[in-house]
Coordinates of N, CA, C and O in Angstrom, one line a residue:
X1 N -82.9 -26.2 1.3 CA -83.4 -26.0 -0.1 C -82.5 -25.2 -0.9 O -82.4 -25.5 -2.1
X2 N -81.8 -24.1 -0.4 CA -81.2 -23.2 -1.4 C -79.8 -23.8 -1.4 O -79.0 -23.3 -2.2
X3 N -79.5 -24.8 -0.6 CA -78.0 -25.2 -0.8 C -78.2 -26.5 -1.9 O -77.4 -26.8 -2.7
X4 N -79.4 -27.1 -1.8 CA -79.5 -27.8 -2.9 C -79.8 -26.9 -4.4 O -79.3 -27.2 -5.5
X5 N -80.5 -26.2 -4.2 CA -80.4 -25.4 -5.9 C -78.4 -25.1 -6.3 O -77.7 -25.3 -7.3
X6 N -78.1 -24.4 -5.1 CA -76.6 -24.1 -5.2 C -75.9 -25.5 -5.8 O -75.3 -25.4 -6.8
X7 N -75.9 -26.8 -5.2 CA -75.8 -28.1 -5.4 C -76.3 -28.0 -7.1 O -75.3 -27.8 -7.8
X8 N -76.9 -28.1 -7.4 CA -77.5 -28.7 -8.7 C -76.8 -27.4 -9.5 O -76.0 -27.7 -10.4
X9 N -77.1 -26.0 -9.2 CA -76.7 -25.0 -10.4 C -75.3 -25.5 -10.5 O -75.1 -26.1 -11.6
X10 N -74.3 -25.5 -9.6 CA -73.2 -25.9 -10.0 C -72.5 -27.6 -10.6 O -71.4 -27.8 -11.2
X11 N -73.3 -28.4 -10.5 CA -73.3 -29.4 -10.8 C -73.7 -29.3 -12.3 O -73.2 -30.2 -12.9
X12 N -74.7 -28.3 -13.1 CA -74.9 -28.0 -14.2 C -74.1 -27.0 -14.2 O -74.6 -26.6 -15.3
X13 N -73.4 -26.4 -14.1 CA -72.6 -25.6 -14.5 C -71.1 -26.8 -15.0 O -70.4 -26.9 -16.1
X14 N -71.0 -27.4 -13.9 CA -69.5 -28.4 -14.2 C -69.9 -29.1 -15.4 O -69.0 -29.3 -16.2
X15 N -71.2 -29.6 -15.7 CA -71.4 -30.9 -16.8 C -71.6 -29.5 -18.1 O -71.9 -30.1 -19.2
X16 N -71.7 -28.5 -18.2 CA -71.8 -27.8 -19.2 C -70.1 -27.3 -19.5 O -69.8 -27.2 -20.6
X17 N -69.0 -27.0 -18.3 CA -67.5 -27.0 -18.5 C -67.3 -28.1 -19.4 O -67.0 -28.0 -20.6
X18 N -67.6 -29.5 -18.8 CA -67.4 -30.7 -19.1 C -67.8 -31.0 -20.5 O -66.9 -31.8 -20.9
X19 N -68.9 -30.8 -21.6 CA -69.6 -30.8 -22.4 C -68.7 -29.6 -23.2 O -68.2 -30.1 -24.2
X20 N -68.4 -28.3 -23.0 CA -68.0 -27.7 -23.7 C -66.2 -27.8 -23.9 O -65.7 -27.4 -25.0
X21 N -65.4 -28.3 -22.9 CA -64.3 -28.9 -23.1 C -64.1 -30.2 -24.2 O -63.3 -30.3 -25.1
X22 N -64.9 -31.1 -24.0 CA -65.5 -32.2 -24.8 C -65.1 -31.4 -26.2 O -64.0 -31.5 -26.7
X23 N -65.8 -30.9 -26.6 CA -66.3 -30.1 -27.8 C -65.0 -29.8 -28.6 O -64.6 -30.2 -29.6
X24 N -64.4 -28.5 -27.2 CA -63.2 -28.2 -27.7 C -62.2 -29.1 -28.2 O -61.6 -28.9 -29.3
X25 N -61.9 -29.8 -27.8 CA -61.1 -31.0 -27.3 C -61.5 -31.9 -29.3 O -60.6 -32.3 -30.1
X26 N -62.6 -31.9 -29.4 CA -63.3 -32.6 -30.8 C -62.6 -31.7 -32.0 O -62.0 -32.1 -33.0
X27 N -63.0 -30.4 -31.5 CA -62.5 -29.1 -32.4 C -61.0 -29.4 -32.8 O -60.6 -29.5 -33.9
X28 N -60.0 -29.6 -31.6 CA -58.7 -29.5 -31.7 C -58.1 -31.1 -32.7 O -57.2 -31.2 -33.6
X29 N -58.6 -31.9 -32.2 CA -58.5 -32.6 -32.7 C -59.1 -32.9 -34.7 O -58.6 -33.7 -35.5
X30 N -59.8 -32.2 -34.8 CA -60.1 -32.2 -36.4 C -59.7 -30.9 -36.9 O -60.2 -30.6 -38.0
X31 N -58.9 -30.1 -36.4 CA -58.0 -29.2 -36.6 C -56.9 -29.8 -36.8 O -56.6 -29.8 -38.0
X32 N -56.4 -30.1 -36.4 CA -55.0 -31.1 -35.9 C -54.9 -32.1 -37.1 O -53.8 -32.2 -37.8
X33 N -56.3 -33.1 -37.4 CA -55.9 -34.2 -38.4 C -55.8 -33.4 -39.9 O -54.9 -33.8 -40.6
X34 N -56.9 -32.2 -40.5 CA -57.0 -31.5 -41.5 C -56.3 -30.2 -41.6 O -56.7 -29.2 -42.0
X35 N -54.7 -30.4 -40.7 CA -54.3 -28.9 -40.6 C -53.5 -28.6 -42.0 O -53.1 -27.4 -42.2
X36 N -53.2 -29.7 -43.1 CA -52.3 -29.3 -44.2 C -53.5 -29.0 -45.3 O -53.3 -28.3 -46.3
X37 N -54.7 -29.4 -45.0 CA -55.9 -29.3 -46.4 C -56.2 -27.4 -45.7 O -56.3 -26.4 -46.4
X38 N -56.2 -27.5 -44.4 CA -57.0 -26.0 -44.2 C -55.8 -25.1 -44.2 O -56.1 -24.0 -44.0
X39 N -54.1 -25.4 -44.5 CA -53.6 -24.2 -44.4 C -53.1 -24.3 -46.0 O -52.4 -23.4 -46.4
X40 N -53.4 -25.1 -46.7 CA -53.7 -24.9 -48.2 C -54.2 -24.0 -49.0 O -53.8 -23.3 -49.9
X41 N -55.6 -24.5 -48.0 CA -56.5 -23.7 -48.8 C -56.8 -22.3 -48.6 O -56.9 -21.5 -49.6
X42 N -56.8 -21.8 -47.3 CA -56.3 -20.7 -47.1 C -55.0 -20.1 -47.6 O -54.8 -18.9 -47.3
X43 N -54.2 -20.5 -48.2 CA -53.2 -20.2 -48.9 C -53.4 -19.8 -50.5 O -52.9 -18.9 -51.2
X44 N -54.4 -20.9 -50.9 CA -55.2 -20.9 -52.4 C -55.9 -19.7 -52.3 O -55.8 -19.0 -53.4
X45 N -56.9 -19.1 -51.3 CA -58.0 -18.4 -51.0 C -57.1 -17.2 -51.1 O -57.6 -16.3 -51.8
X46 N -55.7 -16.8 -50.4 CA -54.9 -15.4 -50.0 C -54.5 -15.1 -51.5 O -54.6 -13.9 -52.0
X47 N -53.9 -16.5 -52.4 CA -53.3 -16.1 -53.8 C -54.3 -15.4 -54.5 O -54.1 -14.3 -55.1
X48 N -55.6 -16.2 -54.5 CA -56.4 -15.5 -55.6 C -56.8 -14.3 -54.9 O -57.4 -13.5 -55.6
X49 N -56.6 -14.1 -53.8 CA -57.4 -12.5 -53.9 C -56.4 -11.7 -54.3 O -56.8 -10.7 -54.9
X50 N -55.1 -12.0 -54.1 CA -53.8 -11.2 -54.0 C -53.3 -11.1 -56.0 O -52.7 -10.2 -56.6
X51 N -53.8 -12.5 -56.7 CA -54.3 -12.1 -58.3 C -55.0 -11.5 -58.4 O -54.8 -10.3 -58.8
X52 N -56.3 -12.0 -58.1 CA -57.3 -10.7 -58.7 C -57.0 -9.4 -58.5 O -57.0 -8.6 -59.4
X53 N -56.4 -8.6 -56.9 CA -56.5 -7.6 -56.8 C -55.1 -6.9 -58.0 O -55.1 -5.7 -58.4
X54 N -54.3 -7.8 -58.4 CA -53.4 -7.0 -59.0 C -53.8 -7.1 -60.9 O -53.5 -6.4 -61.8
X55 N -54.6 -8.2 -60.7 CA -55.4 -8.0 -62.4 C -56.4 -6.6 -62.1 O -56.3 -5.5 -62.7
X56 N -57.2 -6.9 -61.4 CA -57.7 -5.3 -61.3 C -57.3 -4.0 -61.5 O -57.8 -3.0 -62.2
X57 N -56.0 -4.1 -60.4 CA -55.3 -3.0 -60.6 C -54.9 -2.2 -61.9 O -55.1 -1.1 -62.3
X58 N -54.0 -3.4 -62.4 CA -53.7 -3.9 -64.0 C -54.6 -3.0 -65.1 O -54.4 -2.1 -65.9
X59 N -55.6 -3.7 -64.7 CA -57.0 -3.0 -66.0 C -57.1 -1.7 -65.5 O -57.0 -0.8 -66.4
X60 N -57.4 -1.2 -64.0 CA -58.0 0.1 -64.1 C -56.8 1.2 -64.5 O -57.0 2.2 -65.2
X61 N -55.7 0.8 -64.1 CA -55.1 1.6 -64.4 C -53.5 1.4 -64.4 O -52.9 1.8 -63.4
X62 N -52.9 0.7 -65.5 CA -51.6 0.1 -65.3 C -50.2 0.9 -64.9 O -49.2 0.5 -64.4
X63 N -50.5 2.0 -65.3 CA -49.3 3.1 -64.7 C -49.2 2.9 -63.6 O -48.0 2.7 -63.1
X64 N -50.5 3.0 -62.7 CA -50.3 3.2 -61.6 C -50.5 2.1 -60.3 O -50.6 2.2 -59.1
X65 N -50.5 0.7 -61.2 CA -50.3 -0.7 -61.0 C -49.0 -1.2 -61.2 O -48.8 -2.3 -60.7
X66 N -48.1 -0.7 -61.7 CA -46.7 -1.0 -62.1 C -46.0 -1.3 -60.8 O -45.2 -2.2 -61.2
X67 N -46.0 -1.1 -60.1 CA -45.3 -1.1 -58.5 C -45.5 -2.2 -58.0 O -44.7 -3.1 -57.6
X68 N -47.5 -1.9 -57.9 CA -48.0 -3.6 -57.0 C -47.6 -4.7 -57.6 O -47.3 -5.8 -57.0
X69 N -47.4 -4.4 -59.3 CA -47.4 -5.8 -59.8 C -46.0 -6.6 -59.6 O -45.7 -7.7 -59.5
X70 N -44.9 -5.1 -59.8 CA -43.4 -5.8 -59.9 C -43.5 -6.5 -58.4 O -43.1 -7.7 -58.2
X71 N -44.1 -5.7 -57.2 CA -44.0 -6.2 -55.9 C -44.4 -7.6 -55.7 O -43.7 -8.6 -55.3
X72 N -46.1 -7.5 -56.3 CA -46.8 -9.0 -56.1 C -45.5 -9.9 -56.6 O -45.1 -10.7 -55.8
X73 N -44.8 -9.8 -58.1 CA -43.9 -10.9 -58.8 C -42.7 -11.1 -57.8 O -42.1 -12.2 -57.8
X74 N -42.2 -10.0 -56.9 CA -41.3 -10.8 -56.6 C -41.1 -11.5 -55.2 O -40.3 -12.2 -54.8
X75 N -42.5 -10.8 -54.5 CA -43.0 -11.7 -53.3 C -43.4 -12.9 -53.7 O -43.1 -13.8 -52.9
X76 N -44.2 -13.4 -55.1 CA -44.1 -14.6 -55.6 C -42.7 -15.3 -55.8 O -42.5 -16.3 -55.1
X77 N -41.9 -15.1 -56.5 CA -40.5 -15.6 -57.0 C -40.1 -15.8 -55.3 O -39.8 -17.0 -54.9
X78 N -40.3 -15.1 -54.6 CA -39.8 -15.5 -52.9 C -40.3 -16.3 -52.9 O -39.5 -17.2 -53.3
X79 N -41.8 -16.9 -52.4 CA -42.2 -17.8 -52.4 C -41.9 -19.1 -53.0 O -41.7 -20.2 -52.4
X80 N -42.0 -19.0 -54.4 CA -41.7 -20.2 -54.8 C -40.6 -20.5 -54.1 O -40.8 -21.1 -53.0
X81 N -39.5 -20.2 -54.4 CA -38.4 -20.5 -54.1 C -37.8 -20.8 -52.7 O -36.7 -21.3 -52.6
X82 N -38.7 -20.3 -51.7 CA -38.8 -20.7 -50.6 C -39.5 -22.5 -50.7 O -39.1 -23.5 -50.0
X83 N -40.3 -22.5 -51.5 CA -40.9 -23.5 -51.2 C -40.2 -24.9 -52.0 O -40.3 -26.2 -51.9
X84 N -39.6 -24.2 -52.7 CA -38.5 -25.3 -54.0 C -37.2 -25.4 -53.2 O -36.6 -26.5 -53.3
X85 N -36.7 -24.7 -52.6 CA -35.5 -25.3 -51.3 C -36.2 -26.2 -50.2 O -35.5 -27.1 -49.7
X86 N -37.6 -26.0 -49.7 CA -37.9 -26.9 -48.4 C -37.7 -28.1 -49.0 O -37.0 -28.9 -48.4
X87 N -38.2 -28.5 -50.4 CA -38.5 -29.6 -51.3 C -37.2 -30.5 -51.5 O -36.9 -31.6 -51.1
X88 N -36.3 -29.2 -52.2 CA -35.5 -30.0 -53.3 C -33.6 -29.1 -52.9 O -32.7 -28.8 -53.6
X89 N -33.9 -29.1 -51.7 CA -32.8 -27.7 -51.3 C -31.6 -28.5 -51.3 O -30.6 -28.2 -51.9
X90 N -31.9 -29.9 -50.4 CA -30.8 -30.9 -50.7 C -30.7 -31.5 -51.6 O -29.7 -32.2 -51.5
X91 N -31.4 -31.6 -52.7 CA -30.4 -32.4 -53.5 C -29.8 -31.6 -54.9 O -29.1 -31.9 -55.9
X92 N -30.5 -30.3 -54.4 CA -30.0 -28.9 -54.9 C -28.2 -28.8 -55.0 O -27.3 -28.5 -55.8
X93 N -28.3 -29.0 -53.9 CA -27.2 -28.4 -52.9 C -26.3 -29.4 -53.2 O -25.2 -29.1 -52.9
X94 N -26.4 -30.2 -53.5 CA -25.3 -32.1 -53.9 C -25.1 -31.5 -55.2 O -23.9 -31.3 -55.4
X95 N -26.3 -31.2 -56.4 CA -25.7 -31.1 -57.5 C -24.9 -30.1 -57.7 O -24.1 -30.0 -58.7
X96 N -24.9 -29.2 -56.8 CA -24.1 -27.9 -56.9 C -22.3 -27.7 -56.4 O -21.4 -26.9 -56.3
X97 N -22.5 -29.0 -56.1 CA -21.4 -29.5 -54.8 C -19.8 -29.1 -55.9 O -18.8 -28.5 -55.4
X98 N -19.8 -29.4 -57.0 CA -18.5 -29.2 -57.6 C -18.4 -27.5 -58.3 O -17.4 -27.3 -59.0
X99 N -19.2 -26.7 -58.1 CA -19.4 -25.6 -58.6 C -19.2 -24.6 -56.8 O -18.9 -23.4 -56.8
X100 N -19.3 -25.4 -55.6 CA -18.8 -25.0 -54.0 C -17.8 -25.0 -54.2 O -17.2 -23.9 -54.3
X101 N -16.8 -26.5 -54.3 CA -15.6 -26.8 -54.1 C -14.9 -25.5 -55.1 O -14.1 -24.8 -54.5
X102 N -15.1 -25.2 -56.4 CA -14.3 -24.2 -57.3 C -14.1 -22.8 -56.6 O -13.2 -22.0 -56.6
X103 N -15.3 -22.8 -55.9 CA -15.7 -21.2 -55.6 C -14.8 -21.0 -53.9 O -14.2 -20.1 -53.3
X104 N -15.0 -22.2 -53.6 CA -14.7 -22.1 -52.1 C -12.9 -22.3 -52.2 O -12.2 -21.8 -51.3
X105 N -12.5 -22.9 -53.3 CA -10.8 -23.2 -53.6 C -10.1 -21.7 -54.0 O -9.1 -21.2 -53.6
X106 N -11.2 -21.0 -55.0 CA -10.8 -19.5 -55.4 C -11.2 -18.8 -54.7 O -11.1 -17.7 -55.3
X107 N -11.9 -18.3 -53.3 CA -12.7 -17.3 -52.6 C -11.7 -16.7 -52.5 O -11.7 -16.1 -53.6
X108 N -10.4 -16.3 -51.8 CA -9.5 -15.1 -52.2 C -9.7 -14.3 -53.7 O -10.1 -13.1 -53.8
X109 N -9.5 -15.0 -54.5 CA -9.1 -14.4 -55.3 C -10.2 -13.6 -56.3 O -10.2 -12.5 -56.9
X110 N -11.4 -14.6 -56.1 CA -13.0 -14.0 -56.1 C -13.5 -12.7 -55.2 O -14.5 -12.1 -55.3
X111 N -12.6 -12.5 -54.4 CA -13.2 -11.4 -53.5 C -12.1 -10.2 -54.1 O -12.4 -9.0 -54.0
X112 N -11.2 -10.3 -54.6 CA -10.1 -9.3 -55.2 C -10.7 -8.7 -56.0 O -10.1 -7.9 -56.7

């Protein structure tokens, strides 16, 4: 009798692993297909708090906002700009191509 309860508990224990892997397994998978909409938006959600907190700052007291805000602007300017080379780095980098060749033909004399 108690090797059969042992029998069954673990038998319900395995189909509740089984049932909860399942699950996970569902999870990872709709993770996986909406991973550019959820790290978007979370990205949308980080900006606006990281505006508001520096408009706040701003109003209550801009003297002493002057720091966060020049900071916020130029962790922004990083960003974009990070995000305008993943984009457009190469064909950046083509149109820039005869302004390389000048600089790279004078680099002696640029560094004098």
């Amino acid at each position: 009798m108690c090797l059969q309860r042992e029998t069954i508990h673990e038998t319900t224990d395995h189909q509740r692993k089984c049932l909860l892997e399942r699950k996970l397994e569902a999870v990872q998978v709709c993770l996986a297909e909406y991973k550019d909409q959820i790290q978007l938006t979370m990205t949308m959600a980080l900006g606006a708090g990281l505006i508001s907190m520096v408009v706040a700052a701003c109003v209550l007291n801009f003297q002493r906002a002057v720091r966060l805000l020049v900071i916020s602007l130029v962790t922004i300017f990083f960003l974009v700009w990070n995000w305008i080379m993943e984009r457009y780095g190469d064909c950046m980098w083509e149109a820039l191509s005869p302004t390389r060749d000048l600089l790279s033909k004078n680099w002696f004399w640029i560094r004098w």
